[in-house]
Amino acid sequence: MTDLDTLLSVTDFEQRWMAKADRAIGQYVAGGAGTDRVVAANTAAFDDVWLQPRGLHDHPVNLDTTVTLFGQRQAFPVMLAPTSPQRLVHPDAELATARAAASRGVVSIVSTDSHYPYPDIVAAAPGRTWFQLFAYRSRRDVEATLEFAESCGAAAIVVTVDASFAARRLSTQRAGYRLPAGVDYGTLRALGILRGDPPSSGRHDKLPVTWDDLRWIRGRTELPLLVKGVLRPVDARRCVDLGADGTIVSNHGGRQLDGVVPTVFALEAVVDSVPAEHPVLLDGGVRCGISAAKAVALGARAVCIGRPYLWGLGLAGQHGVERVLDLLRDEFADAMLQLGISTVGELDRSFVAEPPRRYAAIR
Ligand code: FNR
């Protein structure tokens, strides 16, 4: 039994889990594309954003960390990004993750490539999951997947557009990663898209998502639709024009393209390119509540975390994910108090000391 109370930061969770994980699986989670440089750069880029507190409050402090997204109240602006398949790190996989998110009042975004079938995950956390869509095989399959997600009770659809092609994950390859026996793709199986053994590489062929596909997907769901994997302002604008309800600035945790811009450097320009009411979220490299506060100050409505909750899940299932969320919530609340604000809505660019040096070299 791991004593999680001795882990005082998300990085402590990383170190503890990496020390006990199977080497190849550890590397699969940690790794990125090519040199893995972007994985580190996503986190390091937050160090180039400096906060400027006012210390003094306008009113007596009545701290409120909640945010509302698509009519849904969240306890604080940190959500769980889709990762697949979580059975790699813990037998309870997405069920534990969804339960932890629900118990802490945040949303878990569930991958099309989940180990457990999506209906089981929704049942574990009713109303607290969004469904992340990968386009498989044909429009007919995509349509069936959307209908399935809606009928199960997804609260929103997230279309990932930056992982259509297999990435060159060299460190993962070098570690000899293979999908272990017993790990499955329950949602794809429930949909009849996967039959027989899952591919040992863990990769399935996805359809590249075109602008036309995105428009077509928009027309096929009434749920809030978010596009994940947007980095260019012009693309964010185009997503808004074709009816997307939200944008997730993401580089897939550095797992797709070596040399891609760290997400926090891409954030402001994307925020500036869309209407103020259009929610922009960010993921990639968030390892503490301070980074979440920086992203929110630069215009993100919320951030998502990927690897950090997998470390918690790997160490202690649902309880581990809850502890990671508790740490991030406490750090975020502390940042608000130290900055001199009571509500998340007050956190704006005036709290950032100077504009981040966009595309600056990462130490
Ligand atoms: C991912 N990510 C991901 N994204 C997605 O849209 N669908 C998926 O199935 C997966 N699978 C996946 C597996 C693993 C092991 C990782 C680490 C990541 C990307 C994920 O949603 C998110 O963009 C990044 O993880 C965010 O970066 P951090 O928080 O891990 O630095």
PDB file of N, CA and C and ligand atoms in Angstrom, residues 25 27-31 38-40 42-43 79-86 88-89 109-114 132-134 136 158-163 169 185 206 228-229 248-256 263 282-287 304-311, ligand 1:
ATOM      1  N   ILE A  25       5.727   0.114 -20.176  1.00  0.00           N
ATOM      2  CA  ILE A  25       4.468   0.855 -19.969  1.00  0.00           C
ATOM      3  C   ILE A  25       4.769   2.252 -19.433  1.00  0.00           C
ATOM      4  N   GLN A  27       7.306   3.993 -20.069  1.00  0.00           N
ATOM      5  CA  GLN A  27       7.794   4.799 -21.192  1.00  0.00           C
ATOM      6  C   GLN A  27       6.669   5.146 -22.160  1.00  0.00           C
ATOM      7  N   TYR A  28       5.720   4.225 -22.336  1.00  0.00           N
ATOM      8  CA  TYR A  28       4.579   4.509 -23.217  1.00  0.00           C
ATOM      9  C   TYR A  28       3.820   5.731 -22.697  1.00  0.00           C
ATOM     10  N   VAL A  29       3.636   5.787 -21.373  1.00  0.00           N
ATOM     11  CA  VAL A  29       2.907   6.919 -20.788  1.00  0.00           C
ATOM     12  C   VAL A  29       3.755   8.201 -20.867  1.00  0.00           C
ATOM     13  N   ALA A  30       5.023   8.070 -20.496  1.00  0.00           N
ATOM     14  CA  ALA A  30       5.882   9.261 -20.402  1.00  0.00           C
ATOM     15  C   ALA A  30       6.252   9.818 -21.773  1.00  0.00           C
ATOM     16  N   GLY A  31       6.355   8.924 -22.758  1.00  0.00           N
ATOM     17  CA  GLY A  31       7.016   9.283 -24.004  1.00  0.00           C
ATOM     18  C   GLY A  31       6.236  10.238 -24.881  1.00  0.00           C
ATOM     19  N   VAL A  38       9.179  17.837 -26.723  1.00  0.00           N
ATOM     20  CA  VAL A  38       7.958  18.639 -26.508  1.00  0.00           C
ATOM     21  C   VAL A  38       7.284  18.275 -25.184  1.00  0.00           C
ATOM     22  N   VAL A  39       7.437  17.020 -24.759  1.00  0.00           N
ATOM     23  CA  VAL A  39       6.842  16.626 -23.481  1.00  0.00           C
ATOM     24  C   VAL A  39       7.414  17.517 -22.375  1.00  0.00           C
ATOM     25  N   ALA A  40       8.734  17.655 -22.379  1.00  0.00           N
ATOM     26  CA  ALA A  40       9.377  18.501 -21.371  1.00  0.00           C
ATOM     27  C   ALA A  40       9.061  19.979 -21.609  1.00  0.00           C
ATOM     28  N   ASN A  42       6.434  21.413 -22.903  1.00  0.00           N
ATOM     29  CA  ASN A  42       5.083  21.813 -22.484  1.00  0.00           C
ATOM     30  C   ASN A  42       5.096  22.265 -21.023  1.00  0.00           C
ATOM     31  N   THR A  43       5.793  21.505 -20.177  1.00  0.00           N
ATOM     32  CA  THR A  43       5.850  21.856 -18.749  1.00  0.00           C
ATOM     33  C   THR A  43       6.747  23.072 -18.527  1.00  0.00           C
ATOM     34  N   MET A  79      -9.720  19.454 -15.599  1.00  0.00           N
ATOM     35  CA  MET A  79     -10.477  18.279 -16.053  1.00  0.00           C
ATOM     36  C   MET A  79      -9.508  17.179 -16.455  1.00  0.00           C
ATOM     37  N   LEU A  80     -10.057  15.974 -16.651  1.00  0.00           N
ATOM     38  CA  LEU A  80      -9.207  14.839 -17.001  1.00  0.00           C
ATOM     39  C   LEU A  80      -9.261  14.605 -18.514  1.00  0.00           C
ATOM     40  N   ALA A  81      -8.104  14.715 -19.163  1.00  0.00           N
ATOM     41  CA  ALA A  81      -8.006  14.541 -20.616  1.00  0.00           C
ATOM     42  C   ALA A  81      -8.200  13.065 -20.970  1.00  0.00           C
ATOM     43  N   PRO A  82      -8.624  12.791 -22.204  1.00  0.00           N
ATOM     44  CA  PRO A  82      -8.784  11.385 -22.598  1.00  0.00           C
ATOM     45  C   PRO A  82      -7.425  10.703 -22.741  1.00  0.00           C
ATOM     46  N   THR A  83      -7.300   9.530 -22.153  1.00  0.00           N
ATOM     47  CA  THR A  83      -6.100   8.711 -22.373  1.00  0.00           C
ATOM     48  C   THR A  83      -6.556   7.272 -22.565  1.00  0.00           C
ATOM     49  N   SER A  84      -5.773   6.532 -23.312  1.00  0.00           N
ATOM     50  CA  SER A  84      -6.239   5.201 -23.686  1.00  0.00           C
ATOM     51  C   SER A  84      -5.137   4.178 -23.608  1.00  0.00           C
ATOM     52  N   PRO A  85      -5.461   2.923 -23.440  1.00  0.00           N
ATOM     53  CA  PRO A  85      -6.519   2.410 -22.585  1.00  0.00           C
ATOM     54  C   PRO A  85      -5.951   2.330 -21.176  1.00  0.00           C
ATOM     55  N   GLN A  86      -6.698   2.804 -20.200  1.00  0.00           N
ATOM     56  CA  GLN A  86      -6.134   3.005 -18.852  1.00  0.00           C
ATOM     57  C   GLN A  86      -5.880   1.699 -18.093  1.00  0.00           C
ATOM     58  N   LEU A  88      -3.810  -0.230 -18.863  1.00  0.00           N
ATOM     59  CA  LEU A  88      -2.346  -0.340 -18.876  1.00  0.00           C
ATOM     60  C   LEU A  88      -1.759  -0.044 -17.503  1.00  0.00           C
ATOM     61  N   VAL A  89      -2.394   0.866 -16.763  1.00  0.00           N
ATOM     62  CA  VAL A  89      -1.801   1.286 -15.486  1.00  0.00           C
ATOM     63  C   VAL A  89      -2.550   0.777 -14.267  1.00  0.00           C
ATOM     64  N   ILE A 109     -12.924  13.145 -19.531  1.00  0.00           N
ATOM     65  CA  ILE A 109     -13.170  12.960 -20.972  1.00  0.00           C
ATOM     66  C   ILE A 109     -12.713  11.541 -21.323  1.00  0.00           C
ATOM     67  N   VAL A 110     -13.605  10.764 -21.902  1.00  0.00           N
ATOM     68  CA  VAL A 110     -13.337   9.334 -22.111  1.00  0.00           C
ATOM     69  C   VAL A 110     -12.988   9.073 -23.572  1.00  0.00           C
ATOM     70  N   SER A 111     -11.876   8.383 -23.778  1.00  0.00           N
ATOM     71  CA  SER A 111     -11.388   8.101 -25.131  1.00  0.00           C
ATOM     72  C   SER A 111     -12.227   7.033 -25.826  1.00  0.00           C
ATOM     73  N   THR A 112     -12.361   7.160 -27.137  1.00  0.00           N
ATOM     74  CA  THR A 112     -12.935   6.083 -27.962  1.00  0.00           C
ATOM     75  C   THR A 112     -12.144   4.788 -27.750  1.00  0.00           C
ATOM     76  N   ASP A 113     -10.856   4.936 -27.420  1.00  0.00           N
ATOM     77  CA  ASP A 113      -9.976   3.772 -27.240  1.00  0.00           C
ATOM     78  C   ASP A 113      -9.949   3.283 -25.792  1.00  0.00           C
ATOM     79  N   SER A 114     -11.012   3.519 -25.030  1.00  0.00           N
ATOM     80  CA  SER A 114     -11.021   3.098 -23.624  1.00  0.00           C
ATOM     81  C   SER A 114     -10.977   1.575 -23.492  1.00  0.00           C
ATOM     82  N   GLN A 132     -14.695  11.458 -26.072  1.00  0.00           N
ATOM     83  CA  GLN A 132     -13.688  11.887 -27.069  1.00  0.00           C
ATOM     84  C   GLN A 132     -13.762  10.973 -28.276  1.00  0.00           C
ATOM     85  N   LEU A 133     -13.980  11.589 -29.415  1.00  0.00           N
ATOM     86  CA  LEU A 133     -14.214  10.838 -30.653  1.00  0.00           C
ATOM     87  C   LEU A 133     -12.952  10.719 -31.499  1.00  0.00           C
ATOM     88  N   PHE A 134     -12.580   9.479 -31.825  1.00  0.00           N
ATOM     89  CA  PHE A 134     -11.656   9.212 -32.921  1.00  0.00           C
ATOM     90  C   PHE A 134     -12.507   8.698 -34.076  1.00  0.00           C
ATOM     91  N   TYR A 136     -13.098   6.324 -36.911  1.00  0.00           N
ATOM     92  CA  TYR A 136     -12.624   5.015 -37.372  1.00  0.00           C
ATOM     93  C   TYR A 136     -13.377   4.557 -38.598  1.00  0.00           C
ATOM     94  N   VAL A 158     -15.905  15.531 -27.823  1.00  0.00           N
ATOM     95  CA  VAL A 158     -14.593  16.147 -28.096  1.00  0.00           C
ATOM     96  C   VAL A 158     -13.990  15.418 -29.294  1.00  0.00           C
ATOM     97  N   VAL A 159     -13.792  16.129 -30.398  1.00  0.00           N
ATOM     98  CA  VAL A 159     -13.196  15.493 -31.576  1.00  0.00           C
ATOM     99  C   VAL A 159     -11.692  15.774 -31.572  1.00  0.00           C
ATOM    100  N   THR A 160     -10.912  14.718 -31.532  1.00  0.00           N
ATOM    101  CA  THR A 160      -9.453  14.901 -31.563  1.00  0.00           C
ATOM    102  C   THR A 160      -8.986  14.930 -33.011  1.00  0.00           C
ATOM    103  N   VAL A 161      -8.273  15.994 -33.380  1.00  0.00           N
ATOM    104  CA  VAL A 161      -7.904  16.163 -34.790  1.00  0.00           C
ATOM    105  C   VAL A 161      -6.393  16.078 -35.025  1.00  0.00           C
ATOM    106  N   ASP A 162      -5.633  15.818 -33.950  1.00  0.00           N
ATOM    107  CA  ASP A 162      -4.179  15.841 -34.129  1.00  0.00           C
ATOM    108  C   ASP A 162      -3.530  14.460 -34.040  1.00  0.00           C
ATOM    109  N   ALA A 163      -4.341  13.408 -34.140  1.00  0.00           N
ATOM    110  CA  ALA A 163      -3.763  12.066 -33.993  1.00  0.00           C
ATOM    111  C   ALA A 163      -4.266  11.132 -35.085  1.00  0.00           C
ATOM    112  N   ARG A 169       7.057   7.522 -32.195  1.00  0.00           N
ATOM    113  CA  ARG A 169       7.359   7.545 -30.749  1.00  0.00           C
ATOM    114  C   ARG A 169       8.585   6.682 -30.485  1.00  0.00           C
ATOM    115  N   TYR A 185      -9.969  -2.815 -25.919  1.00  0.00           N
ATOM    116  CA  TYR A 185     -10.603  -1.576 -26.386  1.00  0.00           C
ATOM    117  C   TYR A 185     -12.117  -1.811 -26.346  1.00  0.00           C
ATOM    118  N   LYS A 206      -6.872   5.236 -38.006  1.00  0.00           N
ATOM    119  CA  LYS A 206      -7.948   6.220 -37.896  1.00  0.00           C
ATOM    120  C   LYS A 206      -8.088   6.945 -39.225  1.00  0.00           C
ATOM    121  N   LYS A 228     -10.293  19.192 -30.283  1.00  0.00           N
ATOM    122  CA  LYS A 228      -9.062  19.043 -29.484  1.00  0.00           C
ATOM    123  C   LYS A 228      -7.871  18.850 -30.410  1.00  0.00           C
ATOM    124  N   GLY A 229      -6.856  19.701 -30.189  1.00  0.00           N
ATOM    125  CA  GLY A 229      -5.652  19.588 -31.017  1.00  0.00           C
ATOM    126  C   GLY A 229      -5.472  20.798 -31.909  1.00  0.00           C
ATOM    127  N   ILE A 248      -9.937  23.034 -27.751  1.00  0.00           N
ATOM    128  CA  ILE A 248      -8.900  22.611 -26.796  1.00  0.00           C
ATOM    129  C   ILE A 248      -7.541  22.789 -27.461  1.00  0.00           C
ATOM    130  N   VAL A 249      -6.787  23.757 -26.939  1.00  0.00           N
ATOM    131  CA  VAL A 249      -5.418  23.965 -27.407  1.00  0.00           C
ATOM    132  C   VAL A 249      -4.582  22.811 -26.856  1.00  0.00           C
ATOM    133  N   SER A 250      -4.076  21.986 -27.757  1.00  0.00           N
ATOM    134  CA  SER A 250      -3.387  20.762 -27.331  1.00  0.00           C
ATOM    135  C   SER A 250      -2.395  20.346 -28.401  1.00  0.00           C
ATOM    136  N   ASN A 251      -1.276  19.766 -27.982  1.00  0.00           N
ATOM    137  CA  ASN A 251      -0.393  19.102 -28.944  1.00  0.00           C
ATOM    138  C   ASN A 251      -0.292  17.610 -28.600  1.00  0.00           C
ATOM    139  N   HIS A 252      -1.351  17.106 -28.002  1.00  0.00           N
ATOM    140  CA  HIS A 252      -1.455  15.676 -27.664  1.00  0.00           C
ATOM    141  C   HIS A 252      -0.352  15.286 -26.666  1.00  0.00           C
ATOM    142  N   GLY A 253      -0.042  16.200 -25.774  1.00  0.00           N
ATOM    143  CA  GLY A 253       0.995  15.913 -24.776  1.00  0.00           C
ATOM    144  C   GLY A 253       2.350  15.644 -25.423  1.00  0.00           C
ATOM    145  N   GLY A 254       2.609  16.279 -26.581  1.00  0.00           N
ATOM    146  CA  GLY A 254       3.911  16.100 -27.243  1.00  0.00           C
ATOM    147  C   GLY A 254       4.089  14.728 -27.867  1.00  0.00           C
ATOM    148  N   ARG A 255       2.978  14.011 -28.069  1.00  0.00           N
ATOM    149  CA  ARG A 255       3.089  12.614 -28.523  1.00  0.00           C
ATOM    150  C   ARG A 255       2.975  12.453 -30.029  1.00  0.00           C
ATOM    151  N   GLN A 256       2.663  13.545 -30.759  1.00  0.00           N
ATOM    152  CA  GLN A 256       2.438  13.391 -32.195  1.00  0.00           C
ATOM    153  C   GLN A 256       3.544  13.975 -33.067  1.00  0.00           C
ATOM    154  N   THR A 263       2.036  24.248 -25.618  1.00  0.00           N
ATOM    155  CA  THR A 263       0.658  24.745 -25.725  1.00  0.00           C
ATOM    156  C   THR A 263       0.446  26.106 -25.064  1.00  0.00           C
ATOM    157  N   LEU A 282      -7.074  24.210 -22.442  1.00  0.00           N
ATOM    158  CA  LEU A 282      -5.679  23.888 -22.787  1.00  0.00           C
ATOM    159  C   LEU A 282      -5.288  22.595 -22.094  1.00  0.00           C
ATOM    160  N   ASP A 283      -4.490  21.786 -22.791  1.00  0.00           N
ATOM    161  CA  ASP A 283      -3.801  20.711 -22.074  1.00  0.00           C
ATOM    162  C   ASP A 283      -2.362  20.605 -22.558  1.00  0.00           C
ATOM    163  N   GLY A 284      -1.559  19.903 -21.757  1.00  0.00           N
ATOM    164  CA  GLY A 284      -0.149  19.706 -22.091  1.00  0.00           C
ATOM    165  C   GLY A 284       0.748  20.330 -21.051  1.00  0.00           C
ATOM    166  N   GLY A 285       1.368  19.490 -20.237  1.00  0.00           N
ATOM    167  CA  GLY A 285       2.400  19.985 -19.327  1.00  0.00           C
ATOM    168  C   GLY A 285       1.910  20.573 -18.022  1.00  0.00           C
ATOM    169  N   VAL A 286       0.607  20.544 -17.759  1.00  0.00           N
ATOM    170  CA  VAL A 286       0.109  21.094 -16.484  1.00  0.00           C
ATOM    171  C   VAL A 286       0.474  20.107 -15.376  1.00  0.00           C
ATOM    172  N   ARG A 287       1.316  20.542 -14.475  1.00  0.00           N
ATOM    173  CA  ARG A 287       1.787  19.670 -13.398  1.00  0.00           C
ATOM    174  C   ARG A 287       1.533  20.248 -12.017  1.00  0.00           C
ATOM    175  N   CYS A 304      -6.846  20.694 -18.914  1.00  0.00           N
ATOM    176  CA  CYS A 304      -6.995  19.243 -18.750  1.00  0.00           C
ATOM    177  C   CYS A 304      -5.620  18.670 -18.428  1.00  0.00           C
ATOM    178  N   ILE A 305      -5.619  17.601 -17.659  1.00  0.00           N
ATOM    179  CA  ILE A 305      -4.369  16.885 -17.374  1.00  0.00           C
ATOM    180  C   ILE A 305      -4.483  15.471 -17.938  1.00  0.00           C
ATOM    181  N   GLY A 306      -3.343  14.958 -18.428  1.00  0.00           N
ATOM    182  CA  GLY A 306      -3.307  13.588 -18.939  1.00  0.00           C
ATOM    183  C   GLY A 306      -2.460  12.711 -18.028  1.00  0.00           C
ATOM    184  N   ARG A 307      -1.142  12.766 -18.220  1.00  0.00           N
ATOM    185  CA  ARG A 307      -0.247  11.878 -17.461  1.00  0.00           C
ATOM    186  C   ARG A 307      -0.421  11.984 -15.948  1.00  0.00           C
ATOM    187  N   PRO A 308      -0.607  13.198 -15.371  1.00  0.00           N
ATOM    188  CA  PRO A 308      -0.658  13.271 -13.900  1.00  0.00           C
ATOM    189  C   PRO A 308      -1.704  12.350 -13.269  1.00  0.00           C
ATOM    190  N   TYR A 309      -2.894  12.252 -13.870  1.00  0.00           N
ATOM    191  CA  TYR A 309      -3.882  11.373 -13.208  1.00  0.00           C
ATOM    192  C   TYR A 309      -3.572   9.905 -13.485  1.00  0.00           C
ATOM    193  N   LEU A 310      -2.872   9.621 -14.595  1.00  0.00           N
ATOM    194  CA  LEU A 310      -2.464   8.222 -14.823  1.00  0.00           C
ATOM    195  C   LEU A 310      -1.468   7.781 -13.743  1.00  0.00           C
ATOM    196  N   TRP A 311      -0.616   8.701 -13.287  1.00  0.00           N
ATOM    197  CA  TRP A 311       0.324   8.357 -12.208  1.00  0.00           C
ATOM    198  C   TRP A 311      -0.458   8.027 -10.929  1.00  0.00           C
TER     199      TRP A 311
HETATM  200  C1  FNR B   1      -3.072  10.518 -24.527  1.00  0.00           C
HETATM  201  N1  FNR B   1      -3.818  11.491 -25.200  1.00  0.00           N
HETATM  202  C2  FNR B   1      -4.958  11.116 -25.874  1.00  0.00           C
HETATM  203  N2  FNR B   1      -5.735  12.075 -26.469  1.00  0.00           N
HETATM  204  C3  FNR B   1      -6.884  11.723 -27.103  1.00  0.00           C
HETATM  205  O1  FNR B   1      -7.558  12.608 -27.631  1.00  0.00           O
HETATM  206  N3  FNR B   1      -7.294  10.424 -27.129  1.00  0.00           N
HETATM  207  C4  FNR B   1      -6.579   9.415 -26.580  1.00  0.00           C
HETATM  208  O2  FNR B   1      -6.978   8.254 -26.620  1.00  0.00           O
HETATM  209  C5  FNR B   1      -5.345   9.766 -25.940  1.00  0.00           C
HETATM  210  N4  FNR B   1      -4.546   8.803 -25.375  1.00  0.00           N
HETATM  211  C6  FNR B   1      -3.444   9.159 -24.621  1.00  0.00           C
HETATM  212  C7  FNR B   1      -2.722   8.173 -23.947  1.00  0.00           C
HETATM  213  C8  FNR B   1      -1.654   8.537 -23.117  1.00  0.00           C
HETATM  214  C9  FNR B   1      -0.898   7.475 -22.373  1.00  0.00           C
HETATM  215  C10 FNR B   1      -1.305   9.914 -22.977  1.00  0.00           C
HETATM  216  C11 FNR B   1      -0.186  10.346 -22.071  1.00  0.00           C
HETATM  217  C12 FNR B   1      -2.005  10.871 -23.678  1.00  0.00           C
HETATM  218  C13 FNR B   1      -3.474  12.924 -25.081  1.00  0.00           C
HETATM  219  C14 FNR B   1      -4.152  13.542 -23.861  1.00  0.00           C
HETATM  220  O3  FNR B   1      -5.530  13.655 -24.053  1.00  0.00           O
HETATM  221  C15 FNR B   1      -3.632  14.962 -23.568  1.00  0.00           C
HETATM  222  O4  FNR B   1      -3.704  15.738 -24.734  1.00  0.00           O
HETATM  223  C16 FNR B   1      -2.204  14.991 -23.028  1.00  0.00           C
HETATM  224  O5  FNR B   1      -1.940  13.874 -22.207  1.00  0.00           O
HETATM  225  C17 FNR B   1      -1.978  16.273 -22.222  1.00  0.00           C
HETATM  226  O6  FNR B   1      -0.661  16.366 -21.825  1.00  0.00           O
HETATM  227  P1  FNR B   1      -0.105  15.955 -20.359  1.00  0.00           P
HETATM  228  O7  FNR B   1      -1.081  16.473 -19.342  1.00  0.00           O
HETATM  229  O8  FNR B   1      -0.020  14.450 -20.360  1.00  0.00           O
HETATM  230  O9  FNR B   1       1.217  16.630 -20.322  1.00  0.00           O
END
